[in-house]
XYZ file of C-alpha atoms in Angstrom:
210
model
C -26.478 43.932 -47.461
C -25.540 44.880 -50.929
C -23.951 43.232 -53.795
C -22.086 44.683 -56.868
C -25.034 47.232 -56.356
C -27.921 44.574 -55.854
C -29.679 43.733 -52.679
C -29.148 40.171 -51.202
C -32.556 37.761 -50.364
C -32.359 37.522 -46.922
C -34.279 34.433 -44.699
C -34.565 32.339 -41.841
C -32.567 33.672 -38.855
C -31.250 37.168 -38.508
C -27.714 37.080 -39.448
C -26.834 39.196 -35.965
C -28.349 36.167 -34.010
C -27.423 33.335 -36.171
C -25.418 30.686 -35.883
C -24.975 29.595 -39.236
C -25.802 31.118 -41.892
C -26.248 29.620 -45.634
C -25.313 31.566 -49.087
C -27.319 30.359 -51.481
C -26.703 30.815 -55.460
C -30.007 30.888 -57.758
C -29.733 29.282 -61.546
C -30.004 31.322 -65.061
C -33.157 33.239 -65.138
C -34.314 33.078 -61.633
C -33.753 35.606 -58.742
C -32.563 35.615 -55.346
C -35.647 36.651 -53.846
C -37.612 33.293 -55.405
C -34.583 30.862 -54.924
C -34.221 31.702 -51.418
C -38.004 30.413 -50.520
C -36.446 26.842 -50.765
C -35.171 27.052 -47.078
C -38.809 26.253 -46.399
C -38.200 23.106 -47.004
C -35.398 22.747 -45.146
C -35.704 21.795 -41.291
C -32.960 24.206 -40.022
C -32.520 25.860 -37.051
C -30.207 28.348 -35.768
C -29.064 29.300 -39.720
C -29.323 32.304 -41.608
C -29.961 32.640 -45.518
C -28.487 35.078 -47.905
C -29.185 34.899 -51.467
C -26.885 37.413 -53.982
C -29.045 38.333 -57.062
C -27.233 38.168 -60.577
C -26.887 41.157 -62.449
C -30.162 40.737 -65.558
C -31.057 36.914 -63.955
C -27.780 35.375 -64.868
C -24.103 34.933 -63.683
C -22.423 34.056 -67.417
C -24.122 34.017 -70.857
C -22.783 30.653 -72.252
C -23.242 27.520 -71.220
C -20.958 26.271 -68.622
C -18.846 24.145 -70.760
C -17.887 26.986 -72.957
C -14.632 28.167 -73.058
C -14.118 30.740 -70.329
C -13.553 33.478 -72.391
C -16.910 33.661 -73.773
C -18.118 34.077 -70.187
C -16.592 36.792 -69.470
C -16.717 39.497 -67.774
C -19.689 38.448 -66.008
C -18.218 34.844 -64.930
C -15.453 36.888 -63.541
C -17.928 39.520 -62.110
C -20.300 36.586 -60.544
C -16.721 34.893 -58.317
C -16.443 38.012 -57.165
C -19.718 38.570 -56.375
C -19.039 35.267 -54.230
C -15.608 36.592 -53.283
C -17.636 39.581 -51.473
C -20.233 38.032 -49.981
C -17.340 35.614 -47.825
C -15.437 39.564 -47.053
C -19.120 40.458 -45.459
C -19.567 37.442 -44.050
C -16.248 37.318 -42.218
C -16.949 40.675 -40.980
C -20.557 39.997 -39.702
C -18.262 37.388 -37.693
C -19.287 34.088 -39.608
C -16.193 31.957 -39.274
C -15.141 29.790 -42.437
C -16.596 26.501 -40.794
C -20.301 27.681 -39.981
C -20.556 29.015 -43.497
C -22.647 26.793 -45.789
C -23.436 26.740 -49.866
C -26.191 26.517 -51.735
C -26.759 26.610 -55.423
C -28.896 24.960 -58.434
C -27.697 24.618 -61.745
C -25.685 28.002 -63.002
C -25.473 28.922 -59.181
C -25.054 25.446 -58.229
C -21.588 25.733 -61.155
C -20.517 29.338 -59.677
C -20.485 28.391 -56.518
C -18.150 25.234 -57.298
C -15.784 27.166 -59.482
C -15.253 29.874 -56.901
C -14.766 27.332 -53.653
C -12.434 25.290 -55.686
C -10.267 28.032 -56.662
C -9.035 28.613 -53.073
C -10.589 25.091 -51.391
C -10.407 25.910 -47.871
C -12.676 24.460 -44.535
C -16.374 25.326 -45.049
C -19.416 24.239 -43.356
C -20.312 21.925 -46.021
C -21.579 22.380 -49.342
C -24.979 21.571 -51.245
C -24.655 21.549 -55.317
C -27.539 20.587 -57.421
C -27.643 20.209 -60.616
C -24.191 21.559 -61.808
C -20.181 21.027 -61.759
C -16.849 23.300 -62.319
C -17.405 25.484 -64.955
C -14.851 25.071 -68.950
C -14.804 23.400 -72.189
C -13.010 20.754 -69.388
C -12.224 20.257 -65.812
C -8.394 22.157 -65.530
C -6.632 20.818 -62.090
C -4.229 23.511 -62.923
C -6.650 26.269 -61.935
C -7.698 24.456 -58.720
C -5.878 24.465 -55.298
C -6.145 24.215 -51.582
C -7.396 21.804 -49.115
C -10.880 21.305 -48.038
C -9.797 19.543 -44.891
C -12.652 16.744 -45.677
C -15.504 20.127 -46.067
C -18.740 17.834 -47.392
C -19.962 18.097 -50.318
C -23.708 16.851 -52.175
C -23.125 16.616 -56.142
C -27.299 15.568 -56.665
C -28.143 15.925 -60.619
C -30.296 13.772 -62.884
C -28.993 11.454 -65.606
C -29.317 12.885 -68.405
C -29.544 16.160 -67.492
C -30.598 18.837 -70.379
C -27.623 21.148 -69.426
C -25.434 19.145 -66.979
C -23.279 16.415 -69.038
C -23.113 13.335 -66.385
C -18.818 12.987 -67.018
C -19.059 16.769 -65.708
C -20.454 15.514 -62.340
C -18.154 12.951 -62.157
C -14.986 14.421 -63.109
C -16.527 17.326 -60.982
C -16.210 15.293 -57.976
C -12.309 13.623 -58.620
C -11.692 17.229 -59.090
C -12.584 18.261 -55.299
C -11.321 14.896 -53.904
C -8.347 15.709 -54.795
C -8.339 18.860 -53.063
C -9.768 16.853 -50.294
C -13.262 17.370 -50.207
C -15.727 14.190 -48.603
C -17.759 14.204 -51.373
C -21.433 12.537 -51.634
C -22.761 12.070 -54.831
C -25.801 11.017 -56.377
C -27.123 10.383 -60.152
C -31.087 10.112 -60.508
C -32.528 8.659 -63.994
C -34.234 10.451 -65.652
C -35.462 13.232 -63.010
C -35.176 16.343 -65.261
C -33.377 19.459 -64.312
C -34.893 20.038 -61.294
C -34.993 19.380 -57.156
C -36.204 16.085 -55.589
C -36.854 15.484 -51.859
C -33.978 13.538 -51.107
C -31.549 16.265 -52.535
C -33.402 18.542 -50.050
C -32.678 15.941 -47.363
C -29.350 15.749 -47.639
C -29.107 19.234 -47.554
C -30.576 19.036 -44.129
C -28.047 16.643 -42.682
C -24.969 18.460 -43.582
C -26.706 22.026 -42.780
C -27.392 19.960 -39.100
C -24.157 18.716 -39.290
C -24.812 15.009 -39.398
C -22.985 14.722 -42.082
C -19.223 15.423 -41.937
């Protein structure tokens, strides 16, 4: 699979055999081939994992709270990459309810922004250390109905890159689009991922949280 001329990393059950698939979106400076190794920490059967690669390892150049224009054209290219990924998975026969998402930091911001702009039912979403993009959460940019899709938002307080208020504002926006949001804030965790977050991701991917 190729997205925007970059190879897509794959892991887990082969796509043609999988009943579920998780789109993993890496953070700034990371790579798809490295980030997808996080699947080894998840006890999930019957799931394929796919991870698109950002050009030059970054989905956009400025902080996610910068004006959208300052992150163009890379931001639109990143959103387009996820759209292309969804089209490819659709072509492989995956129903939307069988498609899950996991992103970290810049990748979490990108996938939340992508999903909220065209809200619809998917399997579940795990956004680690991320929030909706822009100087503020602009509800006019978002629309649709998540139909109670489970979302997990996890973040440190404080986090050097993600303002706490943006996590709260993102939660409210997602709820307004009929998402079922589970939010956890961790004191002084740093910009990283903890075991509880991974366990929550497993629960969503296994369908234990709906």
